[in-house]
Coordinates of C-alpha atoms in Angstrom, one line a residue:
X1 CA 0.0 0.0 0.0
X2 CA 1.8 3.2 -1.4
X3 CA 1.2 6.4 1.2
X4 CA 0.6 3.8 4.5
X5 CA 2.1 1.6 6.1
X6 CA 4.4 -0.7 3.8
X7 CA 3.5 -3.9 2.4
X8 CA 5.9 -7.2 3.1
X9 CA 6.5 -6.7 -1.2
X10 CA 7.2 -3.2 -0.6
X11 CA 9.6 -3.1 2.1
X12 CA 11.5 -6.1 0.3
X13 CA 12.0 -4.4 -2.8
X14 CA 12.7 -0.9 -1.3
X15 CA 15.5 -2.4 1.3
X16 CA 16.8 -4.4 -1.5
X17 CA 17.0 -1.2 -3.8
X18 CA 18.6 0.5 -1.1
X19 CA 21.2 -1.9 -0.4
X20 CA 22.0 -2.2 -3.9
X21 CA 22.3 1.9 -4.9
X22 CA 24.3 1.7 -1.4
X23 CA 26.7 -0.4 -2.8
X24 CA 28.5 2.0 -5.4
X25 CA 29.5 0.6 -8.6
X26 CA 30.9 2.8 -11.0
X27 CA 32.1 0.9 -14.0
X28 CA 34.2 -1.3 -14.0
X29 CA 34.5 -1.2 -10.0
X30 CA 31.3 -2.9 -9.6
X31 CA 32.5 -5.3 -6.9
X32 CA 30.6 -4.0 -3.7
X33 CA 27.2 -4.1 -5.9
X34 CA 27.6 -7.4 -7.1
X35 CA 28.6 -8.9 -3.5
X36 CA 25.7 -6.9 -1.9
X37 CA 23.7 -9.2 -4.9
X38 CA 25.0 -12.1 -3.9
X39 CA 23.8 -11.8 -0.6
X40 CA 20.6 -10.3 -1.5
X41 CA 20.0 -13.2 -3.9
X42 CA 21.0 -15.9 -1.1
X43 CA 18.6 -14.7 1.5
X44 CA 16.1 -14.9 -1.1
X45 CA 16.3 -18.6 -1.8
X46 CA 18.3 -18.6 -5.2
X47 CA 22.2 -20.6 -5.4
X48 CA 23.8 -18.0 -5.9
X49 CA 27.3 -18.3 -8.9
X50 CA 29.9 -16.1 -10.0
X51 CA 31.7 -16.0 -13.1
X52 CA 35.2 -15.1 -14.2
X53 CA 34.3 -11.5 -15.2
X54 CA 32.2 -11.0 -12.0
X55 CA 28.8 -11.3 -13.6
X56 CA 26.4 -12.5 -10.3
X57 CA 23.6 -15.3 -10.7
X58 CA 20.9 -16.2 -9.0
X59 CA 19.5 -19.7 -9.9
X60 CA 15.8 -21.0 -9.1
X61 CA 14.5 -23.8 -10.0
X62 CA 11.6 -25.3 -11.5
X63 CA 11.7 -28.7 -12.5
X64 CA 12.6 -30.3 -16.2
X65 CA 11.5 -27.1 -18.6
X66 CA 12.6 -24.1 -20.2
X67 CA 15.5 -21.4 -19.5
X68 CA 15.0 -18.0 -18.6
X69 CA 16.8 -15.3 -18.2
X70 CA 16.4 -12.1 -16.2
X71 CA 19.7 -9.7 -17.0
X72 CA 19.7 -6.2 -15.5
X73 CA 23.3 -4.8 -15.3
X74 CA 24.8 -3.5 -11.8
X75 CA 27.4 -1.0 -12.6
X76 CA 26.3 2.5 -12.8
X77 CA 27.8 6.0 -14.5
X78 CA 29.7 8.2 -11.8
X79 CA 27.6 10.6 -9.9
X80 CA 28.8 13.2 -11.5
X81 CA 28.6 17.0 -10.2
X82 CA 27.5 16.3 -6.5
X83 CA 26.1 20.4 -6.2
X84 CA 23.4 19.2 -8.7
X85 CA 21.7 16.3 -6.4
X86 CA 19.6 17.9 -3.6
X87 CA 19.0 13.8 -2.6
X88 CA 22.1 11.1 -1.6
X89 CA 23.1 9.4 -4.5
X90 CA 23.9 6.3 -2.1
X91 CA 20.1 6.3 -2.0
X92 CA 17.0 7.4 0.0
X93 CA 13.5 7.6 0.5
X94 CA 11.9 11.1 -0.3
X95 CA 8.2 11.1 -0.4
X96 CA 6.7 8.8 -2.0
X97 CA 9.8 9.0 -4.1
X98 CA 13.4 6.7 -4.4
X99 CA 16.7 8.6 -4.6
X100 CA 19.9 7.4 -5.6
X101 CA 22.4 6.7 -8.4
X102 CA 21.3 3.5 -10.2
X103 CA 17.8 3.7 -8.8
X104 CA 16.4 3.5 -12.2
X105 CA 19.3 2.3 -14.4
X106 CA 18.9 -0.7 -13.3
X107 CA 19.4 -1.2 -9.7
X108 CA 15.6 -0.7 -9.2
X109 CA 14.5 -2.9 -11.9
X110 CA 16.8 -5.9 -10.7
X111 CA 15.5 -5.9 -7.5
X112 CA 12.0 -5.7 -8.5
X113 CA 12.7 -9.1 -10.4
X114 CA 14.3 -10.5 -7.2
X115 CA 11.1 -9.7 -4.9
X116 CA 8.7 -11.4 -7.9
X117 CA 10.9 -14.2 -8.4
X118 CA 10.6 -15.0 -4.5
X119 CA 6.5 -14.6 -4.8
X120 CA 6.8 -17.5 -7.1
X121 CA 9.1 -20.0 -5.0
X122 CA 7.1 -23.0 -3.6
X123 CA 3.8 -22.4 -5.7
X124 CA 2.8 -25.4 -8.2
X125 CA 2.3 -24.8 -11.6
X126 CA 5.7 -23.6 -12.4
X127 CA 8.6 -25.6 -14.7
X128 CA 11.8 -24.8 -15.7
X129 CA 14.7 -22.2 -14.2
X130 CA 14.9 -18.8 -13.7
X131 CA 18.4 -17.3 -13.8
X132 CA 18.8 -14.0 -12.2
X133 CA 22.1 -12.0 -13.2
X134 CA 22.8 -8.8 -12.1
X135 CA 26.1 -8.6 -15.4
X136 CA 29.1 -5.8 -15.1
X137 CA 30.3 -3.4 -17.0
X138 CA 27.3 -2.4 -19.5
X139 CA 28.2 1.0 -19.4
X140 CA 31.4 0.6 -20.6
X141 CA 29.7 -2.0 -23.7
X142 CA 26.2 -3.3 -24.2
X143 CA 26.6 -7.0 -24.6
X144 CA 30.3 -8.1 -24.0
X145 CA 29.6 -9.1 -20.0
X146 CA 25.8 -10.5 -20.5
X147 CA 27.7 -12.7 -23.7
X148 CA 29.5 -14.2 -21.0
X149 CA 26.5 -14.9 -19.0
X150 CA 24.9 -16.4 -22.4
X151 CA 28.0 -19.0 -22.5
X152 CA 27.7 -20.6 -19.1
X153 CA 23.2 -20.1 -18.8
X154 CA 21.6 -20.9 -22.7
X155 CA 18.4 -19.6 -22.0
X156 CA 15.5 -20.4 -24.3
X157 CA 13.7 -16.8 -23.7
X158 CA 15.9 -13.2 -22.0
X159 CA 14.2 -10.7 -20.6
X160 CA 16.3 -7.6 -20.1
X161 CA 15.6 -5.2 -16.8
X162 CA 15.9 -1.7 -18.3
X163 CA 13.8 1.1 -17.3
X164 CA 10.6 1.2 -20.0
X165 CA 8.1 2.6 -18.0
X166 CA 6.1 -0.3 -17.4
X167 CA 5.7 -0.9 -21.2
X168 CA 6.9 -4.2 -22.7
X169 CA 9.8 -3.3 -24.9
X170 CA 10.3 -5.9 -28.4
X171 CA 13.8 -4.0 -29.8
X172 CA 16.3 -1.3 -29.7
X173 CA 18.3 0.6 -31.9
X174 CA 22.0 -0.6 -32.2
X175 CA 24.7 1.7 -31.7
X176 CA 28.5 1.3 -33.0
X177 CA 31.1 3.9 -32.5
X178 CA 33.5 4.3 -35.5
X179 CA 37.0 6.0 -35.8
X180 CA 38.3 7.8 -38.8
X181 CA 41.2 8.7 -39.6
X182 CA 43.2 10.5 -41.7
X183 CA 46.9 10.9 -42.0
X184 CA 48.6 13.7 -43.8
X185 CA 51.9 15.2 -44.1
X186 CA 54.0 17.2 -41.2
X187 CA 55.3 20.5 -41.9
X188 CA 56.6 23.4 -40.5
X189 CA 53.1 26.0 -40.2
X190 CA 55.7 28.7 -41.8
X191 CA 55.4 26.4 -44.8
X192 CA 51.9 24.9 -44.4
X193 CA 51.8 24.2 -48.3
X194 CA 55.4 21.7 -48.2
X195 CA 52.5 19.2 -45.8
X196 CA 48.9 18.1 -45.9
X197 CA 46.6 19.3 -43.2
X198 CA 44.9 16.4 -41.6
X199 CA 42.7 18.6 -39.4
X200 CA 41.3 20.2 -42.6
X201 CA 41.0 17.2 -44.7
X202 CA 38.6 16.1 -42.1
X203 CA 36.7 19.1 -41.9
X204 CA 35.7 18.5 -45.4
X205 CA 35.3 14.5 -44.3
X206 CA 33.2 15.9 -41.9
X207 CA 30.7 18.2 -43.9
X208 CA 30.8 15.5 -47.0
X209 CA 29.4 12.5 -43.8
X210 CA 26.5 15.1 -43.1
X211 CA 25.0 13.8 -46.6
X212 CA 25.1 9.9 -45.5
X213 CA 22.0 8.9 -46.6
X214 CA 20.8 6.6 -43.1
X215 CA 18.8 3.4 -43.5
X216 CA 15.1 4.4 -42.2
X217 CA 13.1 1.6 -39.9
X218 CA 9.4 1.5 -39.4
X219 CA 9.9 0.9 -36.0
X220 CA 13.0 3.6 -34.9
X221 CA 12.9 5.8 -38.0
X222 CA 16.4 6.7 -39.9
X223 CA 19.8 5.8 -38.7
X224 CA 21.7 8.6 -36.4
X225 CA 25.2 9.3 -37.1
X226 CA 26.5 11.9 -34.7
X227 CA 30.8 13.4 -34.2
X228 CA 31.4 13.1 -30.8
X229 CA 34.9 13.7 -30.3
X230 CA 37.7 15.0 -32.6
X231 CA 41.9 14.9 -31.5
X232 CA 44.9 15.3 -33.8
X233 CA 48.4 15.0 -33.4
X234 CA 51.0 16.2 -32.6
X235 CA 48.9 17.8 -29.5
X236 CA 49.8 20.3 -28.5
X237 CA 51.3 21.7 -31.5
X238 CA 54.3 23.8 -31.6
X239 CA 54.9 25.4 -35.5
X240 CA 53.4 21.7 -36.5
X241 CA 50.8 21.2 -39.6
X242 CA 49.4 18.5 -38.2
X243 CA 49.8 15.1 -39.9
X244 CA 47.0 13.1 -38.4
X245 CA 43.6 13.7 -37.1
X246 CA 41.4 11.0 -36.0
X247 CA 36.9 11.9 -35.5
X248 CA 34.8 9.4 -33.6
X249 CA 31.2 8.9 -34.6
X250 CA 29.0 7.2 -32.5
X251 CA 26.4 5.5 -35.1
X252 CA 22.9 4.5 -34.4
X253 CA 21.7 1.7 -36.3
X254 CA 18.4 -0.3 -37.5
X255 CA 17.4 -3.7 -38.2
X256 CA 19.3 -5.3 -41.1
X257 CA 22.6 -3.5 -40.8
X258 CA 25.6 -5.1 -39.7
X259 CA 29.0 -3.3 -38.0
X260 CA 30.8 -3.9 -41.7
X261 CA 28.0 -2.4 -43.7
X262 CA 28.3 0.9 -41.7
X263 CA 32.5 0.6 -41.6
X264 CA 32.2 0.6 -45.7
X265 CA 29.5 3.2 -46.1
X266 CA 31.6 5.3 -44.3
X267 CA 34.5 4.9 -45.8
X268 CA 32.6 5.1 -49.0
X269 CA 32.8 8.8 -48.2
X270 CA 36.1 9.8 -46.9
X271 CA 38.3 7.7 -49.0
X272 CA 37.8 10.1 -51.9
X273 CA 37.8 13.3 -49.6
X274 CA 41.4 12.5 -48.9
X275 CA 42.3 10.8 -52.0
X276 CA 42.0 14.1 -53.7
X277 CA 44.2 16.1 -51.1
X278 CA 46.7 13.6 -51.2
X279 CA 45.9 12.1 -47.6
X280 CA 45.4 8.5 -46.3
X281 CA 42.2 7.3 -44.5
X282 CA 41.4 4.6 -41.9
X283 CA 38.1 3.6 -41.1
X284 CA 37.8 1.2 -38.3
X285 CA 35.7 0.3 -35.4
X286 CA 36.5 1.7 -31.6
X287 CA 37.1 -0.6 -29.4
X288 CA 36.4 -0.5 -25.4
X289 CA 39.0 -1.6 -22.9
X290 CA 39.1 -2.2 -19.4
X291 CA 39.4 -4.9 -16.6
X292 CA 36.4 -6.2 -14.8
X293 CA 36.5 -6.2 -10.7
X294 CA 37.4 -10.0 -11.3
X295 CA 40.1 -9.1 -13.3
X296 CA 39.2 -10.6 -16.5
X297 CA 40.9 -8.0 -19.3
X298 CA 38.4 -7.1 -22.0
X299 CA 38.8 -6.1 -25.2
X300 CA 36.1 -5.8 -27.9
X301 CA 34.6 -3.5 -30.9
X302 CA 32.0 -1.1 -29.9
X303 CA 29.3 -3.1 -31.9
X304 CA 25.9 -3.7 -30.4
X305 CA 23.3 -4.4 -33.1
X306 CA 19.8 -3.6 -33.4
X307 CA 16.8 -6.4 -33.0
X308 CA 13.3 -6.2 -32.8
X309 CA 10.9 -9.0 -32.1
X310 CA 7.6 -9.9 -33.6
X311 CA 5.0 -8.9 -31.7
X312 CA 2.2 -11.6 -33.1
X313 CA 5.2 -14.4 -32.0
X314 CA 6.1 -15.9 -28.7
X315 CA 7.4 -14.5 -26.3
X316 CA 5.8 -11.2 -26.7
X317 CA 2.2 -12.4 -27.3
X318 CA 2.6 -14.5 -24.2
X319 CA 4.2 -12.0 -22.1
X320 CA 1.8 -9.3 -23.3
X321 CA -1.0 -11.5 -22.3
X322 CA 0.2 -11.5 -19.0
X323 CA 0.8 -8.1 -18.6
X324 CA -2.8 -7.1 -19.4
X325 CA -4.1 -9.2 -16.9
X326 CA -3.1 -7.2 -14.1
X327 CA -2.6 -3.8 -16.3
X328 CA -5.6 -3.6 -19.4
X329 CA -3.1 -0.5 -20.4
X330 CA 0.0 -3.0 -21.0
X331 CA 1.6 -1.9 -23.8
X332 CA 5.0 -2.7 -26.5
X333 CA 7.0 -0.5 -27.7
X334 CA 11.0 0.1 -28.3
X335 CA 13.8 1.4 -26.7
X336 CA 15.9 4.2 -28.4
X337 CA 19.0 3.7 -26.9
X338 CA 20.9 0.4 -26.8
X339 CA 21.0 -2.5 -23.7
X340 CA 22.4 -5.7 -23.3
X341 CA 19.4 -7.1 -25.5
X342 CA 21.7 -6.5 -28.6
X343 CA 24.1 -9.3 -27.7
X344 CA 20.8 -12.3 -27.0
X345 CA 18.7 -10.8 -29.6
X346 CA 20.2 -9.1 -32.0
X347 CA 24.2 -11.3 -32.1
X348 CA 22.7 -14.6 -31.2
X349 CA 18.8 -14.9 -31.9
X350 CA 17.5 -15.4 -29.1
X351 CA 14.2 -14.2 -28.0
X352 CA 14.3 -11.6 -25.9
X353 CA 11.8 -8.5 -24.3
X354 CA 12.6 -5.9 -21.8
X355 CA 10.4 -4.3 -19.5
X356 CA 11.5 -2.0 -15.9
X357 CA 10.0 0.0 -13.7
X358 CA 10.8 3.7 -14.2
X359 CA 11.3 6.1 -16.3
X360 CA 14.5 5.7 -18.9
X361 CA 14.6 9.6 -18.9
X362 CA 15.8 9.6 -15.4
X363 CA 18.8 7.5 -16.2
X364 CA 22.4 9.0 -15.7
X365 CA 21.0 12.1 -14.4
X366 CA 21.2 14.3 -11.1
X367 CA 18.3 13.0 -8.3
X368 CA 18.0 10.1 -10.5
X369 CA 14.6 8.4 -8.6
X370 CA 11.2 6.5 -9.3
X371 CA 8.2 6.4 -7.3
X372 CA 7.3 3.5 -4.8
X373 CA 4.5 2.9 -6.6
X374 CA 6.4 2.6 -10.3
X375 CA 8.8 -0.2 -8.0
X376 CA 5.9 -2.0 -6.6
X377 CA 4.3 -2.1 -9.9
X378 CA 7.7 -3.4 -11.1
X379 CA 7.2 -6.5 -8.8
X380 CA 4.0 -7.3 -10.4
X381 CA 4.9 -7.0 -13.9
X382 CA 7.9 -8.8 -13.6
X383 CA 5.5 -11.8 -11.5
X384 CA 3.5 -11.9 -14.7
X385 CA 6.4 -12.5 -16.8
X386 CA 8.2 -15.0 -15.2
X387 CA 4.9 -17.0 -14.3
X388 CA 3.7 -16.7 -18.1
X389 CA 7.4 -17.8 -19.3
X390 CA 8.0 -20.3 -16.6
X391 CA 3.9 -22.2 -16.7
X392 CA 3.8 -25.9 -17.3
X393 CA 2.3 -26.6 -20.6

């Protein structure tokens, strides 16, 4: 009961939220999160595993049946400029209102799916085994850690925690981040003629990319390609035309492209911008780097395609079902930005939906929160799912 005195759901969910934002776990530290998981998952009946990279599961189980999969990641984006929270970013309860960084993305929605998944323990009906993982490191890469996860669990059906405001979510965009470069010829700036500008072969790269014609998507309209950071070298310069300048372009995609389709469209434009001032190009994806709290070192392309699932088909006809039946409202739709659903769905095929609690608009931002009410609800939707994914047939 939201505005009284707490019900035994909402005082589970809201202590385990709290326990979890409490646990700070900036990527890639995220080892005091995923222990305070462990423990949360243990006194909630699940064995409780982790693997090599630090990725924490919960296992319950069901009988002979299918797989599922609950993912929601536990590392969080730092809290940034501490002047603009008026709340604790290690969490609280304000109102009717939870405070705190990873409240909504995805801290919240992971232990929602904990408290369902407890409801469910001991009643008949039920077959199968639900796998809980709270994965690492998705804001360093979306799919890379839940991959991992994918090895050691094959689930027949993912469903993937992010915030979607209670609706059920059937695809994403994909998002890859490209570097080009282009390399060009030293010279004294007395003499800029004797080299090649680098920086200003890439200015014209730059403004010739702004006519890329995008792939357009009924479902997540045209492809995004967007400069987000530019360096060249030397830096700093001293009397030096510089001789190479690299952009990076963080690339939204649809359905149907692929991380070499984007690599050669690209290139398609700047290999003749600095063919005709003499320069050399290199198109290639970026690549993320870092060393989980495990100590597992990680190296991979920023590549996370699109997917989208059909909505007639299971899961999503099942799970909507479900959904309606405590919500007449329930709803799909897709997410804009990009989660770990790219790795299951759209790299290996399998089906996958995502649905959280709260409001993805809130994510990464100062007094980051959701209502109690929005977590509670969380409970129930993700009881419905795992109870329409998990019934004996």
């Amino acid at each position: 009961m939201i505005g009284g005195a707490p019900t035994t759901v909402q005082a589970d969910v809201v202590a385990s939220t709290l326990r979890l934002v409490a646990a700070t776990s900036v990527s890639p530290a995220a080892e005091p999160a995923a222990k305070a998981l462990a423990c949360i998952l243990d006194a909630h009946g699940f064995t409780v595993t982790v693997d090599d990279w630090g990725n924490t599961m919960g296992h319950l189980d069901f009988g002979p049946g299918p797989t599922v999969l609950f993912d929601a990641h536990v590392d969080t984006v730092e809290v940034g400029d501490l002047s603009r929270w008026t709340h604790d970013p290690a969490g609280e309860v304000v109102g009717d209102r939870i405070v705190g960084r990873g409240v909504v993305d995805t801290k919240g929605p992971l232990a929602a799916a904990i408290t369902a998944a407890h409801g469910l323990a001991g009643h008949p009906g039920f077959c199968g085994r639900l796998v809980i993982s709270g994965s690492v490191d998705e804001e360093l890469a979306e799919g890379p850690s839940l991959g991992r996860i994918l090895d050691q669990v094959t689930p027949d059906v993912v469903v993937i925690g992010e915030p979607s405001a209670g609706t059920l979510r059937i695809g994403q965009r994909g998002r890859a981040e490209v570097e080009v470069e282009i390399i060009g010829t030293a010279s004294h700036s007395a003499f800029p003629e004797a080299g090649i500008n680098a920086v200003e072969v890439m200015a014209e790269a730059i403004i010739a990319l702004r006519g890329l014609p995008l792939k357009q998507d009924p479902h997540f309209g045209a492809g995004l390609l967007t400069l987000v950071s530019i360096r060249s070298e030397p830096y700093p310069s001293q009397s030096t035309v510089p001789s190479r300048c690299v952009a990076v372009f963080d690339r939204r995609t649809v359905v149907g492209e692929s991380d070499l389709s984007i690599l050669e469209e690209i290139r398609a434009v700047v290999e003749p911008v600095a063919r005709a001032h003499g320069a050399g190009s290199d198109i290639r994806p970026a690549r993320a780097r870092w060393r989980t709290w495990r100590g597992h070192d990680v190296d991979v392309p920023v590549y996370a395609p699109a997917w989208f699932q059909d909505p007639e088909q299971w899961p999503v006809a099942d799970v909507l079902a479900a959904l309606r039946r405590n919500d007449s409202g329930a709803r799909t739709g897709t997410w804009q930005f990009c989660t770990h659903g790219s790795e299951s769905a759209g790299r290996r095929g399998i089906p996958t939906v995502g649905f959280g609690p709260g409001d993805p608009g809130q994510a990464h931002t100062a007094d980051e929160s959701m209502s109690l009410a929005e977590l509670c609800a969380g409970v129930e939707g993700y009881r419905a799912i795992f109870a329409a994914l998990l019934a004996e047939r």
